[in-house]
């Protein structure tokens, strides 16, 4: 099975975000970037499927700056067979444009399965998997937290409001991966050394002109100090009253 | 949070070596750091699932050649492992560290093909460990003259005596015993190393209780009562045991230096961040006070200097040009400087340093081991001074 995994280089989740001087982007000075956590589940699942079938290949693709090479090398070190960097100097926050750039490249080869994270943790759009499936004409299951493969058919499980949905799908398919799907492996030294010899390509990203623009970015308001209403069961009525009348969540 | 140590290492080592350091650092952040307090407060040794995850990551097979299922790494990789794991816990770092540098390494350097084939694949996979039997209740720095004896009986050898301070004894399948075999021979030619199964009749192990440093690391006392082993259990040559030990310890000392620097790196980050958060005297961060800055700056200087020196020594070790004095010097300096500075860092941070969750007290305690372990600094200075007394 030929598998392609779409990944993204995003700021580390423990970054203290600062808004840049233009008010429309974030300050990247001193920020550590890492592989999007949801994409780690996608990569791990791709490697497990390849290991299960003992056949096929795993290609990782990203749209990003030159520095994203580091995340691609990490994916190769963990076991991917080939990496492709679709170069752009822009911060890609528009899922529509990104999906077109990725689809243009993916369409050049024949893939049976496309795996990606449920969303990138920088823009948090949660649109890319569905858009890619539409552009590629693949089936699509999103936010999958359990996946198995038998006789060429995937059984995917996803959490929905108060229940779990089980979906069977055939290839070609796009599956977006959620937390809990697996425990991603770390790269070992042998893998890191082997990664240097694996196929790696770079080409300009075919990004269409974006139809959207960020007008401004603002940080969330500072959190107010907490208030202790009392202790033990005696405090429950006051808590309910506060939640109902002040916070208005009940 | 960007670690100061990363800035220096990125410049000092090749890209793929830094990538390996980053992978182990991520592992340490995710699989060690969140559990450390719990392990400490429950007085646990490194738990089995953590050992299994380290095995999966290939850490136990780091310098073993790929031919035997290892990762094919070198001594720089080993010290990077020490830096990445030791940042949170020296106890955790020393577990694969000793398994490699004191367990697998002597076998790799001095073992016969048959010995390597029999053991290295399992050691590389982390399925079992070798433990190093050098120190004894009555022999610490004077290790060249062991009290443990091995006497020939027919074609076999019979071993008697006691070894102690053996790191990883809890998980060991075999112990490499340094035993007196030629009491009247010239100095350095009196002992032989033997590979002894821990389950051989007459071998008794017990964990050394009451140790308040490296608390998650296993430290064992191993007694030998008429333990009989065949001649092919000899590691290296007969009466060449001291050479095996010295070859092993040179590399081990660099690893100990890496642990000292890992603790220093942690203390530097902890202190510089705390110094900006903690305010005193009209709401000023204590990082504005020059005596606090002095401590932070001295740690930063010592860290960059120590890392540069250590990485240089690793290259020389790989090239086979690292002298005993050089290995001793870097270990003495890194351990002494780091422990002195971490104590000052605790003073700069004040009372909060007393608490385990702040982390500095752990590193302070563990740094003591780096001063006395794998050759005490006092004894190593005796080695360092020798060329200085030549005319």
Coordinates of C-alpha atoms in Angstrom, one line a residue:
Chain A
X1 CA 0.0 0.0 0.0
X2 CA 1.4 3.4 -1.0
X3 CA 0.8 5.8 1.8
X4 CA 1.3 9.6 1.9
X5 CA 1.4 11.5 5.2
X6 CA 0.9 15.2 5.2
X7 CA 2.7 16.9 8.1
X8 CA 3.2 20.5 9.3
X9 CA 5.9 22.4 11.2
X10 CA 4.2 24.4 14.0
X11 CA 5.4 26.3 17.0
X12 CA 6.0 24.1 20.1
X13 CA 2.9 23.8 22.2
X14 CA 4.7 25.3 25.3
X15 CA 5.5 28.5 23.3
X16 CA 4.5 31.8 25.0
X17 CA 3.0 33.3 21.9
X18 CA 3.7 37.0 21.2
X19 CA 2.0 39.0 18.4
X20 CA 4.4 40.4 15.9
X21 CA 4.7 44.2 15.2
X22 CA 2.4 43.9 12.1
X23 CA -0.5 42.7 14.4
X24 CA -1.3 39.9 12.0
X25 CA 1.3 37.3 12.6
X26 CA 3.2 35.9 15.6
X27 CA 6.7 36.7 16.6
X28 CA 8.9 33.8 15.6
X29 CA 12.2 35.0 17.2
X30 CA 13.2 32.5 19.9
X31 CA 10.3 30.2 19.1
X32 CA 11.0 26.5 18.9
X33 CA 9.2 24.7 16.1
X34 CA 8.2 21.0 16.1
X35 CA 6.2 18.4 14.2
X36 CA 2.5 19.0 14.7
X37 CA 1.4 16.5 17.5
X38 CA -1.6 15.1 15.6
X39 CA 0.6 14.5 12.5
X40 CA 2.8 12.3 14.7
X41 CA -0.2 9.9 15.1
X42 CA -0.7 9.9 11.4
X43 CA 3.0 9.1 10.7
X44 CA 3.0 6.4 13.3
X45 CA -0.1 4.8 11.9
X46 CA 1.3 4.9 8.4
X47 CA 4.5 3.1 9.6
X48 CA 2.4 0.5 11.5
X49 CA 0.3 -0.2 8.4
X50 CA 3.4 -0.7 6.3
X51 CA 4.9 -3.0 8.9
X52 CA 1.6 -5.0 9.1
X53 CA 1.5 -5.5 5.4
X54 CA 5.3 -5.8 5.1
X55 CA 5.0 -4.0 1.8
X56 CA 4.4 -0.6 0.3
X57 CA 6.0 2.8 1.2
X58 CA 5.4 5.8 3.3
X59 CA 6.0 9.3 1.8
X60 CA 5.8 12.4 4.0
X61 CA 4.9 15.8 2.4
X62 CA 4.7 19.3 3.8
X63 CA 4.1 22.8 2.6
X64 CA 6.5 25.0 4.5
X65 CA 9.7 26.9 4.7
X66 CA 13.2 25.5 4.3
X67 CA 13.4 24.9 8.0
X68 CA 10.7 22.3 7.7
X69 CA 13.4 20.0 6.4
X70 CA 14.1 19.2 10.1
X71 CA 10.6 17.8 10.7
X72 CA 10.8 15.8 7.4
X73 CA 14.2 14.4 8.4
X74 CA 12.7 13.4 11.8
X75 CA 9.9 11.6 9.9
X76 CA 12.5 9.8 7.8
X77 CA 14.4 8.9 10.9
X78 CA 11.3 7.3 12.4
X79 CA 10.9 5.1 9.3
X80 CA 9.3 7.0 6.4
X81 CA 10.8 6.1 3.1
X82 CA 10.7 9.4 1.2
X83 CA 10.1 13.1 2.0
X84 CA 8.9 16.0 0.0
X85 CA 9.1 19.7 0.9
X86 CA 6.9 22.0 -1.0
X87 CA 8.6 25.3 -0.4
X88 CA 7.0 28.6 0.6
X89 CA 8.1 31.4 2.8
X90 CA 4.6 32.3 3.8
X91 CA 2.9 31.1 7.0
X92 CA 0.3 28.7 5.6
X93 CA -2.9 29.3 7.5
X94 CA -5.4 29.0 4.6
X95 CA -6.5 25.3 4.4
X96 CA -8.0 25.9 0.9
X97 CA -4.8 27.1 -0.6
X98 CA -2.7 24.5 1.3
X99 CA -5.0 21.6 0.1
X100 CA -4.5 22.8 -3.5
X101 CA -0.7 22.8 -3.2
X102 CA -0.7 19.4 -1.6
X103 CA -3.2 17.9 -4.0
X104 CA -1.2 19.2 -7.0
X105 CA 1.8 17.2 -5.8
X106 CA -0.1 14.1 -4.5
X107 CA -1.9 13.8 -7.8
X108 CA 1.4 13.2 -9.6
X109 CA 1.8 9.7 -8.0
X110 CA -0.6 7.0 -7.1
X111 CA -1.4 6.7 -3.5
X112 CA -3.9 4.4 -1.8
X113 CA -4.1 6.1 1.5
X114 CA -3.5 9.7 2.8
X115 CA -3.0 10.1 6.5
X116 CA -2.8 13.4 8.3
X117 CA -3.4 14.9 11.7
X118 CA -6.9 16.1 12.6
X119 CA -5.7 19.7 12.5
X120 CA -2.5 21.7 12.7
X121 CA -2.0 23.2 16.1
X122 CA -1.1 26.6 14.9
X123 CA -4.1 27.7 12.8
X124 CA -6.5 25.0 14.2
X125 CA -8.7 25.0 11.1
X126 CA -9.5 21.3 11.0
X127 CA -10.4 21.6 7.3
X128 CA -7.4 20.2 5.4
X129 CA -8.3 16.5 5.5
X130 CA -11.8 17.0 4.1
X131 CA -10.6 19.5 1.5
X132 CA -7.9 17.1 0.3
X133 CA -10.3 14.2 0.0
X134 CA -12.7 16.3 -2.1
X135 CA -9.8 17.5 -4.4
X136 CA -8.4 14.0 -4.8
X137 CA -11.7 12.2 -5.1
X138 CA -10.9 10.0 -2.1
X139 CA -13.2 8.8 0.7
X140 CA -12.7 10.5 4.0
X141 CA -12.9 9.6 7.7
X142 CA -11.9 12.4 10.1
X143 CA -10.7 12.4 13.7
X144 CA -10.1 8.7 13.9
X145 CA -8.9 7.4 17.3
X146 CA -8.8 3.7 16.4
X147 CA -8.0 2.1 13.1
X148 CA -7.5 -1.4 11.9
X149 CA -7.0 -3.0 8.5
X150 CA -8.2 -6.4 7.4
X151 CA -8.7 -7.8 3.9
X152 CA -8.1 -4.4 2.3
X153 CA -10.8 -2.7 4.3
X154 CA -10.2 -0.2 7.1
X155 CA -12.3 -0.1 10.2
X156 CA -12.1 3.4 11.7
X157 CA -13.5 4.5 15.0
X158 CA -14.2 8.1 15.9
X159 CA -15.7 9.8 19.0
X160 CA -18.9 11.6 18.4
X161 CA -21.1 13.4 20.9
X162 CA -21.7 10.9 23.6
X163 CA -20.9 7.8 21.5
X164 CA -18.4 6.2 19.2
X165 CA -19.0 5.8 15.5
X166 CA -17.5 2.9 13.6
X167 CA -16.9 3.3 9.9
X168 CA -15.6 0.9 7.3
X169 CA -13.8 2.4 4.3
X170 CA -11.9 1.2 1.3
X171 CA -9.0 2.8 -0.4
X172 CA -8.3 5.3 -1.8
X173 CA -9.1 7.2 1.4
X174 CA -8.1 10.2 3.5
X175 CA -8.0 9.5 7.2
X176 CA -7.3 12.2 9.8
X177 CA -5.8 11.1 13.0
X178 CA -6.8 12.0 16.6
X179 CA -5.1 11.6 19.9
X180 CA -5.3 8.1 21.3
X181 CA -4.9 6.4 17.9
X182 CA -1.4 5.1 18.9
X183 CA 1.7 6.0 20.8
X184 CA 4.2 7.5 18.3
X185 CA 7.7 6.1 18.3
X186 CA 10.9 8.1 18.8
X187 CA 13.6 8.2 16.2
X188 CA 16.6 6.1 17.2
X189 CA 20.2 6.6 16.2
X190 CA 20.1 4.0 13.5
X191 CA 17.1 5.6 11.9
X192 CA 18.6 9.1 12.1
X193 CA 21.7 7.8 10.3
X194 CA 19.6 6.0 7.7
X195 CA 17.5 9.1 7.1
X196 CA 20.4 10.9 5.5
X197 CA 20.4 8.4 2.6
X198 CA 16.7 8.3 1.9
X199 CA 15.1 10.2 -1.1
X200 CA 14.4 13.8 -0.3
X201 CA 12.8 16.3 -2.8
X202 CA 12.2 20.0 -2.7
X203 CA 10.1 22.1 -5.1
X204 CA 8.1 25.3 -4.9
X205 CA 4.6 24.9 -3.4
X206 CA 1.9 25.5 -6.1
X207 CA -0.1 27.7 -3.7
X208 CA -3.0 29.5 -5.4
X209 CA -3.6 33.1 -4.3
X210 CA -5.4 32.9 -1.0
X211 CA -9.0 34.1 -0.8
X212 CA -8.6 35.0 2.8
X213 CA -6.4 37.3 4.8
X214 CA -5.8 37.7 8.5
X215 CA -6.8 41.2 9.5
X216 CA -5.6 41.1 13.1
X217 CA -4.4 38.8 15.9
X218 CA -5.0 39.4 19.6
X219 CA -4.1 37.4 22.6
X220 CA -6.9 36.1 24.8
X221 CA -7.7 38.4 27.8
X222 CA -5.8 37.7 30.9
X223 CA -7.5 35.1 33.1
X224 CA -9.3 36.6 36.1
X225 CA -8.3 35.4 39.6
X226 CA -10.4 32.5 40.9
X227 CA -12.9 32.8 43.8
X228 CA -13.4 30.3 46.5
X229 CA -17.1 30.0 47.4
X230 CA -16.7 27.7 50.3
X231 CA -15.7 24.1 51.0
X232 CA -17.4 20.7 50.9
X233 CA -21.0 20.0 50.0
X234 CA -22.3 23.2 51.8
X235 CA -20.7 25.2 49.0
X236 CA -22.5 23.5 46.2
X237 CA -25.7 25.7 46.2
X238 CA -23.5 28.8 46.0
X239 CA -21.5 27.3 43.2
X240 CA -24.6 26.4 41.2
X241 CA -26.0 29.8 41.7
X242 CA -22.8 31.5 40.5
X243 CA -22.6 29.2 37.5
X244 CA -26.2 29.9 36.6
X245 CA -26.4 33.6 37.4
X246 CA -22.9 35.0 37.0
X247 CA -21.1 32.8 34.5
X248 CA -24.4 31.8 32.8
X249 CA -23.2 28.3 31.8
X250 CA -26.0 26.4 33.4
Chain B
X1 CA 11.5 26.7 26.7
X2 CA 14.8 26.8 24.8
X3 CA 17.5 25.1 26.8
X4 CA 20.9 26.8 27.1
X5 CA 22.7 23.5 26.6
X6 CA 21.0 23.1 23.2
X7 CA 22.5 26.3 21.9
X8 CA 26.0 25.1 22.7
X9 CA 25.5 21.5 21.5
X10 CA 24.0 22.5 18.2
X11 CA 27.3 24.2 17.4
X12 CA 29.5 21.4 18.8
X13 CA 28.2 18.3 17.2
X14 CA 27.2 17.2 13.7
X15 CA 23.6 17.6 12.6
X16 CA 22.6 14.0 12.9
X17 CA 24.2 13.7 16.4
X18 CA 22.2 16.7 17.5
X19 CA 19.0 15.1 16.1
X20 CA 19.8 12.0 18.2
X21 CA 20.3 14.2 21.3
X22 CA 16.9 15.9 20.5
X23 CA 15.1 12.5 20.2
X24 CA 16.5 11.4 23.6
X25 CA 15.6 14.7 25.1
X26 CA 12.0 14.4 23.9
X27 CA 11.9 10.9 25.3
X28 CA 13.2 12.2 28.6
X29 CA 10.7 15.1 28.7
X30 CA 7.8 12.8 27.9
X31 CA 8.6 9.5 29.6
X32 CA 10.8 10.4 32.5
X33 CA 10.2 14.0 33.8
X34 CA 6.5 13.6 34.5
X35 CA 7.0 10.5 36.6
X36 CA 10.2 11.3 38.4
X37 CA 8.7 12.8 41.6
X38 CA 6.4 9.8 42.0
X39 CA 9.4 7.3 41.6
X40 CA 11.4 9.3 44.1
X41 CA 8.7 9.6 46.7
X42 CA 8.0 5.9 46.4
X43 CA 11.7 5.0 46.4
X44 CA 11.4 3.1 43.2
X45 CA 14.2 2.0 40.9
X46 CA 13.7 2.8 37.3
X47 CA 10.5 1.0 36.5
X48 CA 10.4 -1.9 34.0
X49 CA 8.2 0.0 31.5
X50 CA 10.7 2.8 31.4
X51 CA 13.5 0.3 30.8
X52 CA 11.4 -1.3 28.1
X53 CA 10.9 2.1 26.4
X54 CA 14.6 2.9 26.5
X55 CA 15.3 -0.5 25.0
X56 CA 12.8 0.2 22.2
X57 CA 14.6 3.4 21.5
X58 CA 17.8 1.4 21.1
X59 CA 19.5 3.2 24.0
X60 CA 21.0 0.0 25.5
X61 CA 22.6 -0.9 22.1
X62 CA 23.9 2.6 21.4
X63 CA 27.6 1.9 20.8
X64 CA 27.2 -1.7 19.8
X65 CA 27.8 -2.3 16.1
X66 CA 24.9 -3.0 13.8
X67 CA 26.3 -6.4 13.1
X68 CA 25.3 -7.4 16.7
X69 CA 21.9 -5.6 16.5
X70 CA 23.2 -2.3 18.0
X71 CA 22.8 1.3 16.8
X72 CA 26.4 1.7 15.6
X73 CA 26.9 4.9 17.7
X74 CA 30.1 6.3 19.1
X75 CA 31.2 7.8 22.4
X76 CA 29.9 11.2 21.5
X77 CA 26.4 9.6 21.1
X78 CA 26.8 8.0 24.5
X79 CA 27.7 11.3 26.1
X80 CA 24.8 13.0 24.3
X81 CA 22.5 10.4 25.9
X82 CA 24.0 11.3 29.3
X83 CA 23.3 15.0 28.6
X84 CA 19.8 14.4 27.4
X85 CA 18.6 11.9 30.1
X86 CA 20.7 13.4 32.9
X87 CA 19.1 16.8 32.5
X88 CA 16.1 15.4 34.4
X89 CA 17.7 12.5 36.3
X90 CA 21.2 11.2 36.6
X91 CA 19.7 8.0 38.0
X92 CA 17.8 7.3 34.9
X93 CA 20.7 8.3 32.6
X94 CA 23.2 6.1 34.4
X95 CA 21.0 3.0 33.8
X96 CA 21.6 2.7 30.1
X97 CA 24.9 4.6 30.6
X98 CA 26.5 2.0 32.8
X99 CA 24.9 -0.8 30.9
X100 CA 26.7 0.5 27.9
X101 CA 30.0 1.9 29.1
X102 CA 30.6 -0.5 31.9
X103 CA 28.6 -3.5 30.7
X104 CA 28.7 -3.9 26.9
X105 CA 31.8 -1.8 26.1
X106 CA 34.4 -4.1 27.8
X107 CA 32.8 -7.0 26.0
X108 CA 32.9 -5.2 22.7
X109 CA 36.5 -4.1 23.3
X110 CA 38.0 -7.2 24.9
X111 CA 35.6 -10.1 24.2
X112 CA 36.2 -13.0 21.9
X113 CA 34.0 -13.5 18.9
X114 CA 32.1 -16.3 20.7
X115 CA 31.6 -14.1 23.8
X116 CA 30.3 -11.2 21.6
X117 CA 27.9 -13.5 19.7
X118 CA 26.6 -15.0 22.9
X119 CA 25.9 -11.7 24.6
X120 CA 26.0 -8.5 22.5
X121 CA 22.7 -9.1 20.6
X122 CA 20.7 -9.4 23.9
X123 CA 22.6 -6.5 25.5
X124 CA 21.9 -4.3 22.4
X125 CA 18.2 -5.2 22.6
X126 CA 18.1 -4.3 26.3
X127 CA 16.9 -7.8 27.1
X128 CA 19.5 -8.1 29.8
X129 CA 22.5 -6.3 31.2
X130 CA 26.1 -6.8 32.2
X131 CA 27.3 -5.4 35.5
X132 CA 30.8 -4.3 36.2
X133 CA 32.4 -5.8 39.3
X134 CA 35.3 -3.7 40.3
X135 CA 34.8 -2.0 43.7
X136 CA 34.9 -4.0 46.8
X137 CA 34.1 -3.3 50.5
X138 CA 37.8 -3.0 51.1
X139 CA 39.0 -1.8 47.7
X140 CA 37.7 1.4 46.2
X141 CA 40.5 3.6 44.7
X142 CA 43.0 0.8 45.1
X143 CA 41.2 -1.3 42.5
X144 CA 44.4 -2.8 40.9
X145 CA 44.7 -5.2 43.9
X146 CA 41.3 -6.9 44.4
X147 CA 40.6 -9.0 47.4
X148 CA 38.3 -11.1 45.3
X149 CA 40.3 -14.1 44.2
X150 CA 40.1 -16.6 41.4
X151 CA 42.1 -19.8 41.7
X152 CA 42.6 -22.4 39.0
X153 CA 41.1 -25.8 39.7
X154 CA 41.6 -28.2 36.8
X155 CA 40.5 -26.4 33.7
X156 CA 38.2 -24.1 35.7
X157 CA 38.5 -21.1 38.0
X158 CA 37.0 -20.8 41.4
X159 CA 36.0 -17.3 42.5
X160 CA 35.6 -16.1 46.1
X161 CA 34.9 -12.7 47.7
X162 CA 32.6 -9.7 47.4
X163 CA 32.0 -6.9 45.0
X164 CA 29.9 -3.8 45.8
X165 CA 28.7 -0.5 44.2
X166 CA 27.8 -2.5 41.1
X167 CA 25.5 -0.3 39.1
X168 CA 22.5 -2.1 37.5
X169 CA 23.0 -5.3 39.5
X170 CA 19.2 -5.6 39.9
X171 CA 18.8 -6.2 36.1
X172 CA 22.1 -8.0 35.3
X173 CA 22.4 -11.4 33.7
X174 CA 26.2 -11.5 34.2
X175 CA 28.8 -9.7 36.2
X176 CA 32.3 -9.0 34.9
X177 CA 34.4 -9.9 38.0
X178 CA 37.8 -8.4 38.4
X179 CA 39.7 -10.9 40.5
X180 CA 43.2 -11.5 41.8
X181 CA 44.8 -14.3 39.9
X182 CA 48.5 -13.7 40.2
X183 CA 49.3 -12.2 43.7
X184 CA 53.0 -12.1 43.2
X185 CA 53.0 -10.6 39.6
X186 CA 54.0 -7.1 38.8
X187 CA 51.6 -4.3 39.5
X188 CA 48.9 -4.2 36.8
X189 CA 49.5 -7.9 35.9
X190 CA 47.9 -9.5 39.0
X191 CA 44.3 -9.7 38.0
X192 CA 41.9 -11.2 35.5
X193 CA 38.4 -10.4 34.4
X194 CA 35.7 -13.2 34.3
X195 CA 32.2 -13.2 32.9
X196 CA 30.1 -14.8 35.6
X197 CA 26.4 -15.5 35.3
X198 CA 24.4 -13.9 38.1
X199 CA 22.4 -17.2 38.5
X200 CA 25.6 -19.4 38.9
X201 CA 25.6 -21.4 42.1
X202 CA 27.4 -19.4 44.8
X203 CA 26.5 -15.9 43.4
X204 CA 24.4 -13.9 45.8
X205 CA 23.2 -10.4 45.0
X206 CA 21.5 -7.8 47.2
X207 CA 20.6 -4.2 46.7
X208 CA 22.6 -1.8 48.8
X209 CA 19.9 -0.1 51.0
X210 CA 19.9 3.4 52.4
X211 CA 21.6 5.1 49.4
X212 CA 20.4 8.7 49.2
X213 CA 21.9 9.5 45.8
X214 CA 21.1 8.2 42.3
X215 CA 18.0 6.8 44.0
X216 CA 16.4 5.3 40.9
X217 CA 19.6 3.5 39.9
X218 CA 20.2 -0.1 41.1
X219 CA 23.4 -0.5 43.2
X220 CA 24.2 -4.0 44.2
X221 CA 26.5 -5.9 46.5
X222 CA 27.5 -9.3 44.9
X223 CA 29.0 -12.1 46.9
X224 CA 30.9 -15.1 45.4
X225 CA 31.2 -18.3 47.3
X226 CA 33.2 -20.9 45.5
X227 CA 31.8 -19.9 42.1
X228 CA 33.3 -22.1 39.5
X229 CA 33.6 -20.8 35.9
X230 CA 35.3 -22.3 32.8
X231 CA 38.4 -20.8 31.3
X232 CA 36.5 -19.4 28.4
X233 CA 34.7 -17.1 30.9
X234 CA 37.9 -15.0 30.9
X235 CA 37.4 -11.5 29.4
X236 CA 40.6 -10.3 27.7
X237 CA 43.8 -12.2 28.7
X238 CA 44.7 -14.0 31.9
X239 CA 46.4 -11.5 34.3
X240 CA 45.4 -8.6 32.1
X241 CA 42.3 -7.7 34.0
X242 CA 43.6 -4.3 35.1
X243 CA 44.0 -3.4 31.4
X244 CA 40.3 -4.3 30.7
X245 CA 39.2 -2.2 33.7
X246 CA 41.3 0.8 32.7
X247 CA 40.1 0.7 29.1
X248 CA 36.6 0.5 30.3
X249 CA 36.9 3.3 32.9
X250 CA 38.4 5.9 30.5
X251 CA 35.2 6.0 28.5
X252 CA 33.1 5.7 31.6
X253 CA 34.7 8.9 33.1
X254 CA 33.6 10.9 30.0
X255 CA 30.1 9.6 30.6
X256 CA 30.2 10.7 34.3
X257 CA 31.4 14.2 33.1
X258 CA 28.3 14.3 30.8
X259 CA 26.1 13.6 33.8
X260 CA 27.7 16.4 35.8
X261 CA 27.1 18.8 32.9
X262 CA 23.5 17.6 32.4
X263 CA 22.8 18.6 36.1
X264 CA 24.6 21.9 35.6
X265 CA 22.5 22.6 32.4
X266 CA 19.3 21.9 34.4
X267 CA 20.3 24.1 37.2
X268 CA 21.3 26.9 34.9
X269 CA 17.8 26.9 33.2
X270 CA 16.0 26.5 36.5
X271 CA 17.8 29.3 38.2
X272 CA 17.8 31.8 35.3
X273 CA 14.0 31.3 34.8
X274 CA 13.2 31.4 38.5
X275 CA 15.4 34.5 38.9
X276 CA 13.1 36.4 36.5
X277 CA 9.9 35.2 38.2
X278 CA 10.9 35.7 41.8
X279 CA 10.5 39.3 42.9
X280 CA 11.9 41.0 46.0
X281 CA 12.5 44.5 47.2
X282 CA 10.0 46.7 45.4
X283 CA 8.9 44.0 43.0
X284 CA 12.3 43.6 41.3
X285 CA 13.1 40.2 39.9
X286 CA 16.1 38.7 41.7
X287 CA 17.7 38.2 38.3
X288 CA 18.5 42.0 38.5
X289 CA 20.8 41.5 41.5
X290 CA 24.4 41.1 40.6
X291 CA 25.2 38.4 43.1
X292 CA 22.5 36.3 41.6
X293 CA 23.6 37.2 38.1
X294 CA 27.2 36.1 39.1
X295 CA 26.0 32.6 39.8
X296 CA 24.0 32.3 36.6
X297 CA 26.8 33.7 34.5
X298 CA 29.4 31.3 36.1
X299 CA 27.1 28.4 35.4
X300 CA 26.7 29.4 31.8
X301 CA 30.5 29.8 31.3
X302 CA 31.2 26.5 33.0
X303 CA 28.6 24.7 30.9
X304 CA 29.9 26.0 27.5
X305 CA 33.5 25.3 28.6
X306 CA 32.7 21.8 29.9
X307 CA 30.7 20.8 26.8
X308 CA 33.4 22.0 24.5
X309 CA 36.0 20.1 26.4
X310 CA 33.9 16.9 26.7
X311 CA 33.1 16.8 23.0
X312 CA 36.8 17.2 22.2
X313 CA 37.6 14.3 24.6
X314 CA 35.0 12.1 23.0
X315 CA 36.6 12.6 19.6
X316 CA 40.0 11.7 21.0
X317 CA 38.5 8.6 22.7
X318 CA 37.1 7.5 19.4
X319 CA 40.5 8.1 17.7
X320 CA 42.2 6.1 20.5
X321 CA 44.3 9.1 21.5
X322 CA 42.6 10.0 24.8
X323 CA 45.1 9.6 27.6
X324 CA 44.1 8.4 31.1
X325 CA 45.0 11.9 32.4
X326 CA 42.8 13.7 30.0
X327 CA 39.8 11.5 30.8
X328 CA 40.5 12.0 34.5
X329 CA 40.8 15.8 34.1
X330 CA 37.6 16.4 32.3
X331 CA 35.7 14.2 34.8
X332 CA 37.3 15.9 37.9
X333 CA 36.7 19.4 36.6
X334 CA 33.1 18.9 35.3
X335 CA 32.0 17.1 38.5
X336 CA 33.7 19.6 40.9
X337 CA 32.6 22.7 39.1
X338 CA 29.0 21.5 38.5
X339 CA 28.5 20.5 42.1
X340 CA 30.0 23.7 43.5
X341 CA 27.9 25.9 41.2
X342 CA 24.6 23.9 41.8
X343 CA 25.1 24.5 45.5
X344 CA 25.4 28.3 44.8
X345 CA 22.4 28.1 42.5
X346 CA 20.4 26.6 45.4
X347 CA 21.5 29.5 47.6
X348 CA 20.5 32.0 45.0
X349 CA 17.0 30.5 44.7
X350 CA 16.7 30.2 48.5
X351 CA 14.3 28.1 50.5
X352 CA 12.4 26.7 47.4
X353 CA 15.6 24.7 46.6
X354 CA 14.9 22.4 49.6
X355 CA 11.9 20.9 47.8
X356 CA 12.1 17.9 45.6
X357 CA 9.7 19.2 43.0
X358 CA 12.0 22.2 42.4
X359 CA 14.6 19.7 41.2
X360 CA 17.9 21.3 42.3
X361 CA 18.3 19.2 45.5
X362 CA 18.1 16.0 43.3
X363 CA 20.9 17.3 41.1
X364 CA 22.9 18.5 44.1
X365 CA 22.7 15.1 45.7
X366 CA 23.4 13.2 42.5
X367 CA 26.4 15.4 41.7
X368 CA 28.2 14.0 44.7
X369 CA 28.3 10.6 42.9
X370 CA 30.0 12.3 39.9
X371 CA 32.8 13.4 42.3
X372 CA 33.4 10.0 43.8
X373 CA 32.2 7.6 41.1
X374 CA 34.4 5.9 38.4
X375 CA 37.5 7.0 40.2
X376 CA 37.2 9.5 43.1
X377 CA 38.4 13.0 42.2
X378 CA 41.0 12.7 45.0
X379 CA 42.4 9.5 43.6
X380 CA 42.3 10.8 40.0
X381 CA 44.3 13.8 40.9
X382 CA 47.1 11.4 41.8
X383 CA 47.0 10.2 38.2
X384 CA 46.9 13.7 36.8
X385 CA 49.9 14.9 38.8
X386 CA 52.2 12.2 37.5
X387 CA 53.3 13.9 34.3
X388 CA 53.6 17.2 36.2
X389 CA 56.3 15.6 38.4
X390 CA 58.4 14.6 35.5
X391 CA 61.4 17.0 35.0

